[in-house]
Amino acid sequence: MIAETSKVGKRGTIVIPAAIRRRLRIEEGAFVIVEEREDGVLIRPAAVMPIEMYTAERRAEFLLSNAIDAEDYARAREEVRRMGLDPDAIPHYAVAGD
């Protein structure tokens, strides 16, 4: 483990020494977690996962394609209609026999 001294700048900025940034793969613009501890402050790399936003059509496709039987498929079609969409216009896999 490497320990180096860094100075707090304007607005609380702290420079993480280059050797530590390289070892931890912290690049400009990367997110970090700053955690208060009893004995000080812990700064560590953060894992940021993108959130996928689905359109109404994509949600309708999920509903229709994931129905497990004819009754569930009928409920999915009704839910898609309540979403203001036409189930027949949504590309999807229908339950066998429908």
PDB file of N, CA and C in Angstrom:
ATOM      1  N   MET A   1       0.830  -1.180   0.000  1.00  0.00           N
ATOM      2  CA  MET A   1       0.000   0.000   0.000  1.00  0.00           C
ATOM      3  C   MET A   1       0.878   1.250   0.000  1.00  0.00           C
ATOM      4  N   ILE A   2       0.467   2.214  -0.790  1.00  0.00           N
ATOM      5  CA  ILE A   2       1.195   3.469  -0.895  1.00  0.00           C
ATOM      6  C   ILE A   2       0.475   4.529  -0.067  1.00  0.00           C
ATOM      7  N   ALA A   3       1.223   5.310   0.686  1.00  0.00           N
ATOM      8  CA  ALA A   3       0.650   6.435   1.425  1.00  0.00           C
ATOM      9  C   ALA A   3       1.413   7.690   1.025  1.00  0.00           C
ATOM     10  N   GLU A   4       0.678   8.684   0.567  1.00  0.00           N
ATOM     11  CA  GLU A   4       1.288   9.957   0.181  1.00  0.00           C
ATOM     12  C   GLU A   4       0.460  11.082   0.754  1.00  0.00           C
ATOM     13  N   THR A   5       1.073  12.234   0.902  1.00  0.00           N
ATOM     14  CA  THR A   5       0.397  13.416   1.415  1.00  0.00           C
ATOM     15  C   THR A   5      -0.125  14.235   0.235  1.00  0.00           C
ATOM     16  N   SER A   6      -1.310  14.775   0.399  1.00  0.00           N
ATOM     17  CA  SER A   6      -1.913  15.622  -0.625  1.00  0.00           C
ATOM     18  C   SER A   6      -2.540  16.810   0.081  1.00  0.00           C
ATOM     19  N   LYS A   7      -2.637  17.931  -0.615  1.00  0.00           N
ATOM     20  CA  LYS A   7      -3.163  19.164  -0.038  1.00  0.00           C
ATOM     21  C   LYS A   7      -4.594  19.384  -0.527  1.00  0.00           C
ATOM     22  N   VAL A   8      -5.459  19.838   0.358  1.00  0.00           N
ATOM     23  CA  VAL A   8      -6.840  20.158   0.002  1.00  0.00           C
ATOM     24  C   VAL A   8      -6.854  21.536  -0.643  1.00  0.00           C
ATOM     25  N   GLY A   9      -7.457  21.597  -1.834  1.00  0.00           N
ATOM     26  CA  GLY A   9      -7.507  22.850  -2.577  1.00  0.00           C
ATOM     27  C   GLY A   9      -8.859  23.523  -2.454  1.00  0.00           C
ATOM     28  N   LYS A  10      -9.097  24.484  -3.365  1.00  0.00           N
ATOM     29  CA  LYS A  10     -10.369  25.197  -3.388  1.00  0.00           C
ATOM     30  C   LYS A  10     -11.505  24.208  -3.559  1.00  0.00           C
ATOM     31  N   ARG A  11     -12.626  24.524  -2.943  1.00  0.00           N
ATOM     32  CA  ARG A  11     -13.843  23.701  -3.026  1.00  0.00           C
ATOM     33  C   ARG A  11     -13.619  22.272  -2.542  1.00  0.00           C
ATOM     34  N   GLY A  12     -12.567  22.025  -1.747  1.00  0.00           N
ATOM     35  CA  GLY A  12     -12.331  20.710  -1.174  1.00  0.00           C
ATOM     36  C   GLY A  12     -11.667  19.721  -2.105  1.00  0.00           C
ATOM     37  N   THR A  13     -11.117  20.184  -3.217  1.00  0.00           N
ATOM     38  CA  THR A  13     -10.472  19.262  -4.155  1.00  0.00           C
ATOM     39  C   THR A  13      -9.208  18.662  -3.546  1.00  0.00           C
ATOM     40  N   ILE A  14      -9.004  17.391  -3.826  1.00  0.00           N
ATOM     41  CA  ILE A  14      -7.817  16.679  -3.363  1.00  0.00           C
ATOM     42  C   ILE A  14      -7.195  16.001  -4.578  1.00  0.00           C
ATOM     43  N   VAL A  15      -5.901  16.145  -4.729  1.00  0.00           N
ATOM     44  CA  VAL A  15      -5.205  15.482  -5.830  1.00  0.00           C
ATOM     45  C   VAL A  15      -4.784  14.099  -5.349  1.00  0.00           C
ATOM     46  N   ILE A  16      -5.231  13.079  -6.059  1.00  0.00           N
ATOM     47  CA  ILE A  16      -4.794  11.713  -5.763  1.00  0.00           C
ATOM     48  C   ILE A  16      -3.487  11.519  -6.533  1.00  0.00           C
ATOM     49  N   PRO A  17      -2.421  11.163  -5.864  1.00  0.00           N
ATOM     50  CA  PRO A  17      -1.131  11.014  -6.548  1.00  0.00           C
ATOM     51  C   PRO A  17      -1.224  10.080  -7.752  1.00  0.00           C
ATOM     52  N   ALA A  18      -0.457  10.400  -8.802  1.00  0.00           N
ATOM     53  CA  ALA A  18      -0.513   9.684 -10.075  1.00  0.00           C
ATOM     54  C   ALA A  18      -0.281   8.187  -9.924  1.00  0.00           C
ATOM     55  N   ALA A  19       0.665   7.788  -9.113  1.00  0.00           N
ATOM     56  CA  ALA A  19       0.959   6.352  -8.955  1.00  0.00           C
ATOM     57  C   ALA A  19      -0.258   5.598  -8.413  1.00  0.00           C
ATOM     58  N   ILE A  20      -0.959   6.209  -7.482  1.00  0.00           N
ATOM     59  CA  ILE A  20      -2.157   5.581  -6.914  1.00  0.00           C
ATOM     60  C   ILE A  20      -3.279   5.561  -7.942  1.00  0.00           C
ATOM     61  N   ARG A  21      -3.456   6.683  -8.664  1.00  0.00           N
ATOM     62  CA  ARG A  21      -4.493   6.724  -9.710  1.00  0.00           C
ATOM     63  C   ARG A  21      -4.255   5.653 -10.754  1.00  0.00           C
ATOM     64  N   ARG A  22      -2.999   5.504 -11.181  1.00  0.00           N
ATOM     65  CA  ARG A  22      -2.694   4.481 -12.193  1.00  0.00           C
ATOM     66  C   ARG A  22      -2.976   3.082 -11.663  1.00  0.00           C
ATOM     67  N   ARG A  23      -2.534   2.805 -10.453  1.00  0.00           N
ATOM     68  CA  ARG A  23      -2.722   1.469  -9.876  1.00  0.00           C
ATOM     69  C   ARG A  23      -4.196   1.121  -9.712  1.00  0.00           C
ATOM     70  N   LEU A  24      -4.999   2.111  -9.338  1.00  0.00           N
ATOM     71  CA  LEU A  24      -6.432   1.876  -9.119  1.00  0.00           C
ATOM     72  C   LEU A  24      -7.277   2.176 -10.355  1.00  0.00           C
ATOM     73  N   ARG A  25      -6.604   2.582 -11.441  1.00  0.00           N
ATOM     74  CA  ARG A  25      -7.280   2.895 -12.706  1.00  0.00           C
ATOM     75  C   ARG A  25      -8.345   3.984 -12.538  1.00  0.00           C
ATOM     76  N   ILE A  26      -7.985   5.004 -11.809  1.00  0.00           N
ATOM     77  CA  ILE A  26      -8.856   6.164 -11.629  1.00  0.00           C
ATOM     78  C   ILE A  26      -8.416   7.215 -12.643  1.00  0.00           C
ATOM     79  N   GLU A  27      -9.265   7.469 -13.622  1.00  0.00           N
ATOM     80  CA  GLU A  27      -8.940   8.436 -14.665  1.00  0.00           C
ATOM     81  C   GLU A  27      -9.786   9.697 -14.480  1.00  0.00           C
ATOM     82  N   GLU A  28      -9.417  10.748 -15.193  1.00  0.00           N
ATOM     83  CA  GLU A  28     -10.174  11.990 -15.134  1.00  0.00           C
ATOM     84  C   GLU A  28     -11.635  11.716 -15.463  1.00  0.00           C
ATOM     85  N   GLY A  29     -12.526  12.239 -14.649  1.00  0.00           N
ATOM     86  CA  GLY A  29     -13.957  12.052 -14.868  1.00  0.00           C
ATOM     87  C   GLY A  29     -14.520  10.809 -14.198  1.00  0.00           C
ATOM     88  N   ALA A  30     -13.649   9.967 -13.640  1.00  0.00           N
ATOM     89  CA  ALA A  30     -14.112   8.744 -12.972  1.00  0.00           C
ATOM     90  C   ALA A  30     -14.853   9.110 -11.679  1.00  0.00           C
ATOM     91  N   PHE A  31     -15.772   8.249 -11.289  1.00  0.00           N
ATOM     92  CA  PHE A  31     -16.496   8.447 -10.037  1.00  0.00           C
ATOM     93  C   PHE A  31     -15.770   7.738  -8.903  1.00  0.00           C
ATOM     94  N   VAL A  32     -15.806   8.366  -7.734  1.00  0.00           N
ATOM     95  CA  VAL A  32     -15.241   7.758  -6.532  1.00  0.00           C
ATOM     96  C   VAL A  32     -16.275   7.849  -5.414  1.00  0.00           C
ATOM     97  N   ILE A  33     -16.117   6.980  -4.446  1.00  0.00           N
ATOM     98  CA  ILE A  33     -16.967   7.014  -3.255  1.00  0.00           C
ATOM     99  C   ILE A  33     -16.130   7.632  -2.133  1.00  0.00           C
ATOM    100  N   VAL A  34     -16.696   8.624  -1.476  1.00  0.00           N
ATOM    101  CA  VAL A  34     -16.016   9.264  -0.351  1.00  0.00           C
ATOM    102  C   VAL A  34     -16.810   8.892   0.892  1.00  0.00           C
ATOM    103  N   GLU A  35     -16.133   8.203   1.788  1.00  0.00           N
ATOM    104  CA  GLU A  35     -16.820   7.647   2.960  1.00  0.00           C
ATOM    105  C   GLU A  35     -16.152   8.146   4.239  1.00  0.00           C
ATOM    106  N   GLU A  36     -16.969   8.686   5.119  1.00  0.00           N
ATOM    107  CA  GLU A  36     -16.443   9.117   6.411  1.00  0.00           C
ATOM    108  C   GLU A  36     -16.241   7.887   7.280  1.00  0.00           C
ATOM    109  N   ARG A  37     -15.064   7.806   7.887  1.00  0.00           N
ATOM    110  CA  ARG A  37     -14.736   6.713   8.801  1.00  0.00           C
ATOM    111  C   ARG A  37     -14.385   7.307  10.154  1.00  0.00           C
ATOM    112  N   GLU A  38     -14.390   6.476  11.162  1.00  0.00           N
ATOM    113  CA  GLU A  38     -14.070   6.948  12.505  1.00  0.00           C
ATOM    114  C   GLU A  38     -12.679   7.584  12.554  1.00  0.00           C
ATOM    115  N   ASP A  39     -11.747   7.009  11.785  1.00  0.00           N
ATOM    116  CA  ASP A  39     -10.369   7.499  11.826  1.00  0.00           C
ATOM    117  C   ASP A  39      -9.995   8.383  10.643  1.00  0.00           C
ATOM    118  N   GLY A  40     -10.978   8.791   9.820  1.00  0.00           N
ATOM    119  CA  GLY A  40     -10.653   9.661   8.703  1.00  0.00           C
ATOM    120  C   GLY A  40     -11.631   9.526   7.557  1.00  0.00           C
ATOM    121  N   VAL A  41     -11.118   9.663   6.349  1.00  0.00           N
ATOM    122  CA  VAL A  41     -11.927   9.622   5.137  1.00  0.00           C
ATOM    123  C   VAL A  41     -11.361   8.538   4.222  1.00  0.00           C
ATOM    124  N   LEU A  42     -12.238   7.721   3.671  1.00  0.00           N
ATOM    125  CA  LEU A  42     -11.839   6.691   2.719  1.00  0.00           C
ATOM    126  C   LEU A  42     -12.349   7.106   1.340  1.00  0.00           C
ATOM    127  N   ILE A  43     -11.446   7.140   0.365  1.00  0.00           N
ATOM    128  CA  ILE A  43     -11.818   7.438  -1.019  1.00  0.00           C
ATOM    129  C   ILE A  43     -11.505   6.192  -1.825  1.00  0.00           C
ATOM    130  N   ARG A  44     -12.511   5.683  -2.554  1.00  0.00           N
ATOM    131  CA  ARG A  44     -12.292   4.473  -3.347  1.00  0.00           C
ATOM    132  C   ARG A  44     -13.024   4.572  -4.674  1.00  0.00           C
ATOM    133  N   PRO A  45     -12.545   3.838  -5.680  1.00  0.00           N
ATOM    134  CA  PRO A  45     -13.216   3.866  -6.982  1.00  0.00           C
ATOM    135  C   PRO A  45     -14.659   3.389  -6.848  1.00  0.00           C
ATOM    136  N   ALA A  46     -15.529   3.980  -7.635  1.00  0.00           N
ATOM    137  CA  ALA A  46     -16.944   3.593  -7.626  1.00  0.00           C
ATOM    138  C   ALA A  46     -17.260   2.840  -8.904  1.00  0.00           C
ATOM    139  N   ALA A  47     -18.063   1.825  -8.786  1.00  0.00           N
ATOM    140  CA  ALA A  47     -18.561   1.107  -9.963  1.00  0.00           C
ATOM    141  C   ALA A  47     -19.902   1.728 -10.319  1.00  0.00           C
ATOM    142  N   VAL A  48     -19.964   2.357 -11.479  1.00  0.00           N
ATOM    143  CA  VAL A  48     -21.187   3.016 -11.922  1.00  0.00           C
ATOM    144  C   VAL A  48     -21.772   2.200 -13.051  1.00  0.00           C
ATOM    145  N   MET A  49     -22.994   1.751 -12.867  1.00  0.00           N
ATOM    146  CA  MET A  49     -23.669   0.945 -13.875  1.00  0.00           C
ATOM    147  C   MET A  49     -24.704   1.811 -14.588  1.00  0.00           C
ATOM    148  N   PRO A  50     -24.678   1.802 -15.897  1.00  0.00           N
ATOM    149  CA  PRO A  50     -25.671   2.598 -16.620  1.00  0.00           C
ATOM    150  C   PRO A  50     -27.071   2.025 -16.429  1.00  0.00           C
ATOM    151  N   ILE A  51     -28.039   2.875 -16.402  1.00  0.00           N
ATOM    152  CA  ILE A  51     -29.431   2.461 -16.277  1.00  0.00           C
ATOM    153  C   ILE A  51     -30.047   2.494 -17.665  1.00  0.00           C
ATOM    154  N   GLU A  52     -30.621   1.382 -18.056  1.00  0.00           N
ATOM    155  CA  GLU A  52     -31.249   1.319 -19.367  1.00  0.00           C
ATOM    156  C   GLU A  52     -32.687   1.800 -19.244  1.00  0.00           C
ATOM    157  N   MET A  53     -33.036   2.765 -20.073  1.00  0.00           N
ATOM    158  CA  MET A  53     -34.390   3.299 -20.088  1.00  0.00           C
ATOM    159  C   MET A  53     -35.146   2.646 -21.245  1.00  0.00           C
ATOM    160  N   TYR A  54     -36.271   2.056 -20.955  1.00  0.00           N
ATOM    161  CA  TYR A  54     -37.051   1.371 -21.977  1.00  0.00           C
ATOM    162  C   TYR A  54     -38.204   2.233 -22.465  1.00  0.00           C
ATOM    163  N   THR A  55     -38.438   2.188 -23.760  1.00  0.00           N
ATOM    164  CA  THR A  55     -39.591   2.865 -24.332  1.00  0.00           C
ATOM    165  C   THR A  55     -40.845   2.073 -23.974  1.00  0.00           C
ATOM    166  N   ALA A  56     -41.988   2.685 -24.149  1.00  0.00           N
ATOM    167  CA  ALA A  56     -43.251   1.981 -23.907  1.00  0.00           C
ATOM    168  C   ALA A  56     -43.363   0.770 -24.830  1.00  0.00           C
ATOM    169  N   GLU A  57     -42.897   0.913 -26.066  1.00  0.00           N
ATOM    170  CA  GLU A  57     -42.960  -0.200 -27.018  1.00  0.00           C
ATOM    171  C   GLU A  57     -42.093  -1.365 -26.565  1.00  0.00           C
ATOM    172  N   ARG A  58     -40.919  -1.064 -26.011  1.00  0.00           N
ATOM    173  CA  ARG A  58     -40.021  -2.131 -25.539  1.00  0.00           C
ATOM    174  C   ARG A  58     -40.620  -2.821 -24.323  1.00  0.00           C
ATOM    175  N   ARG A  59     -41.241  -2.056 -23.407  1.00  0.00           N
ATOM    176  CA  ARG A  59     -41.901  -2.665 -22.249  1.00  0.00           C
ATOM    177  C   ARG A  59     -43.050  -3.543 -22.705  1.00  0.00           C
ATOM    178  N   ALA A  60     -43.795  -3.083 -23.721  1.00  0.00           N
ATOM    179  CA  ALA A  60     -44.894  -3.882 -24.263  1.00  0.00           C
ATOM    180  C   ALA A  60     -44.361  -5.180 -24.860  1.00  0.00           C
ATOM    181  N   GLU A  61     -43.242  -5.103 -25.562  1.00  0.00           N
ATOM    182  CA  GLU A  61     -42.623  -6.317 -26.125  1.00  0.00           C
ATOM    183  C   GLU A  61     -42.265  -7.302 -25.016  1.00  0.00           C
ATOM    184  N   PHE A  62     -41.696  -6.810 -23.920  1.00  0.00           N
ATOM    185  CA  PHE A  62     -41.373  -7.681 -22.783  1.00  0.00           C
ATOM    186  C   PHE A  62     -42.635  -8.360 -22.248  1.00  0.00           C
ATOM    187  N   LEU A  63     -43.673  -7.573 -22.030  1.00  0.00           N
ATOM    188  CA  LEU A  63     -44.921  -8.139 -21.504  1.00  0.00           C
ATOM    189  C   LEU A  63     -45.457  -9.246 -22.400  1.00  0.00           C
ATOM    190  N   LEU A  64     -45.513  -8.965 -23.688  1.00  0.00           N
ATOM    191  CA  LEU A  64     -46.099  -9.924 -24.623  1.00  0.00           C
ATOM    192  C   LEU A  64     -45.216 -11.159 -24.823  1.00  0.00           C
ATOM    193  N   SER A  65     -43.934 -10.968 -24.937  1.00  0.00           N
ATOM    194  CA  SER A  65     -43.022 -12.077 -25.218  1.00  0.00           C
ATOM    195  C   SER A  65     -42.798 -12.991 -24.022  1.00  0.00           C
ATOM    196  N   ASN A  66     -43.020 -12.469 -22.819  1.00  0.00           N
ATOM    197  CA  ASN A  66     -42.729 -13.256 -21.616  1.00  0.00           C
ATOM    198  C   ASN A  66     -43.954 -13.892 -20.986  1.00  0.00           C
ATOM    199  N   ALA A  67     -45.080 -13.838 -21.661  1.00  0.00           N
ATOM    200  CA  ALA A  67     -46.290 -14.496 -21.148  1.00  0.00           C
ATOM    201  C   ALA A  67     -46.032 -16.004 -21.104  1.00  0.00           C
ATOM    202  N   ILE A  68     -46.501 -16.649 -20.030  1.00  0.00           N
ATOM    203  CA  ILE A  68     -46.198 -18.072 -19.855  1.00  0.00           C
ATOM    204  C   ILE A  68     -47.293 -19.004 -20.368  1.00  0.00           C
ATOM    205  N   ASP A  69     -48.487 -18.472 -20.545  1.00  0.00           N
ATOM    206  CA  ASP A  69     -49.575 -19.299 -21.084  1.00  0.00           C
ATOM    207  C   ASP A  69     -50.597 -18.374 -21.749  1.00  0.00           C
ATOM    208  N   ALA A  70     -51.645 -18.972 -22.314  1.00  0.00           N
ATOM    209  CA  ALA A  70     -52.647 -18.189 -23.059  1.00  0.00           C
ATOM    210  C   ALA A  70     -53.325 -17.149 -22.173  1.00  0.00           C
ATOM    211  N   GLU A  71     -53.617 -17.502 -20.940  1.00  0.00           N
ATOM    212  CA  GLU A  71     -54.272 -16.562 -20.020  1.00  0.00           C
ATOM    213  C   GLU A  71     -53.345 -15.380 -19.704  1.00  0.00           C
ATOM    214  N   ASP A  72     -52.081 -15.675 -19.450  1.00  0.00           N
ATOM    215  CA  ASP A  72     -51.103 -14.632 -19.165  1.00  0.00           C
ATOM    216  C   ASP A  72     -50.902 -13.739 -20.396  1.00  0.00           C
ATOM    217  N   TYR A  73     -50.912 -14.341 -21.578  1.00  0.00           N
ATOM    218  CA  TYR A  73     -50.765 -13.584 -22.827  1.00  0.00           C
ATOM    219  C   TYR A  73     -51.947 -12.638 -23.018  1.00  0.00           C
ATOM    220  N   ALA A  74     -53.158 -13.106 -22.704  1.00  0.00           N
ATOM    221  CA  ALA A  74     -54.352 -12.262 -22.818  1.00  0.00           C
ATOM    222  C   ALA A  74     -54.237 -11.068 -21.859  1.00  0.00           C
ATOM    223  N   ARG A  75     -53.748 -11.320 -20.635  1.00  0.00           N
ATOM    224  CA  ARG A  75     -53.547 -10.227 -19.671  1.00  0.00           C
ATOM    225  C   ARG A  75     -52.499  -9.249 -20.184  1.00  0.00           C
ATOM    226  N   ALA A  76     -51.432  -9.776 -20.781  1.00  0.00           N
ATOM    227  CA  ALA A  76     -50.375  -8.914 -21.314  1.00  0.00           C
ATOM    228  C   ALA A  76     -50.915  -8.032 -22.439  1.00  0.00           C
ATOM    229  N   ARG A  77     -51.730  -8.615 -23.310  1.00  0.00           N
ATOM    230  CA  ARG A  77     -52.320  -7.840 -24.405  1.00  0.00           C
ATOM    231  C   ARG A  77     -53.191  -6.713 -23.853  1.00  0.00           C
ATOM    232  N   GLU A  78     -53.954  -7.020 -22.824  1.00  0.00           N
ATOM    233  CA  GLU A  78     -54.813  -5.996 -22.215  1.00  0.00           C
ATOM    234  C   GLU A  78     -53.971  -4.891 -21.582  1.00  0.00           C
ATOM    235  N   GLU A  79     -52.891  -5.260 -20.918  1.00  0.00           N
ATOM    236  CA  GLU A  79     -52.004  -4.270 -20.307  1.00  0.00           C
ATOM    237  C   GLU A  79     -51.379  -3.377 -21.380  1.00  0.00           C
ATOM    238  N   VAL A  80     -51.000  -3.973 -22.494  1.00  0.00           N
ATOM    239  CA  VAL A  80     -50.420  -3.190 -23.597  1.00  0.00           C
ATOM    240  C   VAL A  80     -51.455  -2.203 -24.135  1.00  0.00           C
ATOM    241  N   ARG A  81     -52.700  -2.637 -24.230  1.00  0.00           N
ATOM    242  CA  ARG A  81     -53.778  -1.720 -24.667  1.00  0.00           C
ATOM    243  C   ARG A  81     -53.930  -0.558 -23.681  1.00  0.00           C
ATOM    244  N   ARG A  82     -53.854  -0.856 -22.369  1.00  0.00           N
ATOM    245  CA  ARG A  82     -53.953   0.195 -21.351  1.00  0.00           C
ATOM    246  C   ARG A  82     -52.794   1.179 -21.463  1.00  0.00           C
ATOM    247  N   MET A  83     -51.674   0.721 -22.011  1.00  0.00           N
ATOM    248  CA  MET A  83     -50.522   1.598 -22.228  1.00  0.00           C
ATOM    249  C   MET A  83     -50.742   2.493 -23.446  1.00  0.00           C
ATOM    250  N   GLY A  84     -51.870   2.286 -24.141  1.00  0.00           N
ATOM    251  CA  GLY A  84     -52.179   3.085 -25.318  1.00  0.00           C
ATOM    252  C   GLY A  84     -51.544   2.553 -26.591  1.00  0.00           C
ATOM    253  N   LEU A  85     -51.149   1.277 -26.578  1.00  0.00           N
ATOM    254  CA  LEU A  85     -50.494   0.677 -27.731  1.00  0.00           C
ATOM    255  C   LEU A  85     -51.331  -0.466 -28.288  1.00  0.00           C
ATOM    256  N   ASP A  86     -51.125  -0.770 -29.550  1.00  0.00           N
ATOM    257  CA  ASP A  86     -51.805  -1.886 -30.209  1.00  0.00           C
ATOM    258  C   ASP A  86     -50.906  -3.115 -30.091  1.00  0.00           C
ATOM    259  N   PRO A  87     -51.336  -4.156 -29.375  1.00  0.00           N
ATOM    260  CA  PRO A  87     -50.500  -5.352 -29.205  1.00  0.00           C
ATOM    261  C   PRO A  87     -50.094  -5.989 -30.537  1.00  0.00           C
ATOM    262  N   ASP A  88     -50.950  -5.884 -31.552  1.00  0.00           N
ATOM    263  CA  ASP A  88     -50.632  -6.480 -32.850  1.00  0.00           C
ATOM    264  C   ASP A  88     -49.549  -5.715 -33.599  1.00  0.00           C
ATOM    265  N   ALA A  89     -49.294  -4.478 -33.180  1.00  0.00           N
ATOM    266  CA  ALA A  89     -48.273  -3.663 -33.837  1.00  0.00           C
ATOM    267  C   ALA A  89     -46.906  -3.802 -33.156  1.00  0.00           C
ATOM    268  N   ILE A  90     -46.853  -4.538 -32.048  1.00  0.00           N
ATOM    269  CA  ILE A  90     -45.614  -4.714 -31.295  1.00  0.00           C
ATOM    270  C   ILE A  90     -44.951  -6.025 -31.718  1.00  0.00           C
ATOM    271  N   PRO A  91     -43.741  -5.992 -32.257  1.00  0.00           N
ATOM    272  CA  PRO A  91     -43.049  -7.238 -32.611  1.00  0.00           C
ATOM    273  C   PRO A  91     -42.774  -8.035 -31.325  1.00  0.00           C
ATOM    274  N   HIS A  92     -43.225  -9.286 -31.298  1.00  0.00           N
ATOM    275  CA  HIS A  92     -43.022 -10.111 -30.100  1.00  0.00           C
ATOM    276  C   HIS A  92     -43.253 -11.578 -30.447  1.00  0.00           C
ATOM    277  N   TYR A  93     -42.900 -12.433 -29.492  1.00  0.00           N
ATOM    278  CA  TYR A  93     -43.153 -13.862 -29.617  1.00  0.00           C
ATOM    279  C   TYR A  93     -44.443 -14.152 -28.876  1.00  0.00           C
ATOM    280  N   ALA A  94     -45.419 -14.691 -29.596  1.00  0.00           N
ATOM    281  CA  ALA A  94     -46.704 -15.009 -28.971  1.00  0.00           C
ATOM    282  C   ALA A  94     -46.627 -16.402 -28.358  1.00  0.00           C
ATOM    283  N   VAL A  95     -47.470 -16.630 -27.357  1.00  0.00           N
ATOM    284  CA  VAL A  95     -47.560 -17.961 -26.738  1.00  0.00           C
ATOM    285  C   VAL A  95     -48.058 -18.943 -27.785  1.00  0.00           C
ATOM    286  N   ALA A  96     -47.472 -20.137 -27.827  1.00  0.00           N
ATOM    287  CA  ALA A  96     -47.863 -21.162 -28.801  1.00  0.00           C
ATOM    288  C   ALA A  96     -49.358 -21.400 -28.710  1.00  0.00           C
ATOM    289  N   GLY A  97     -50.006 -21.502 -29.856  1.00  0.00           N
ATOM    290  CA  GLY A  97     -51.443 -21.742 -29.912  1.00  0.00           C
ATOM    291  C   GLY A  97     -52.265 -20.466 -30.021  1.00  0.00           C
ATOM    292  N   ASP A  98     -51.592 -19.298 -29.918  1.00  0.00           N
ATOM    293  CA  ASP A  98     -52.314 -18.018 -30.038  1.00  0.00           C
ATOM    294  C   ASP A  98     -52.078 -17.399 -31.392  1.00  0.00           C
TER     295      ASP A  98
END
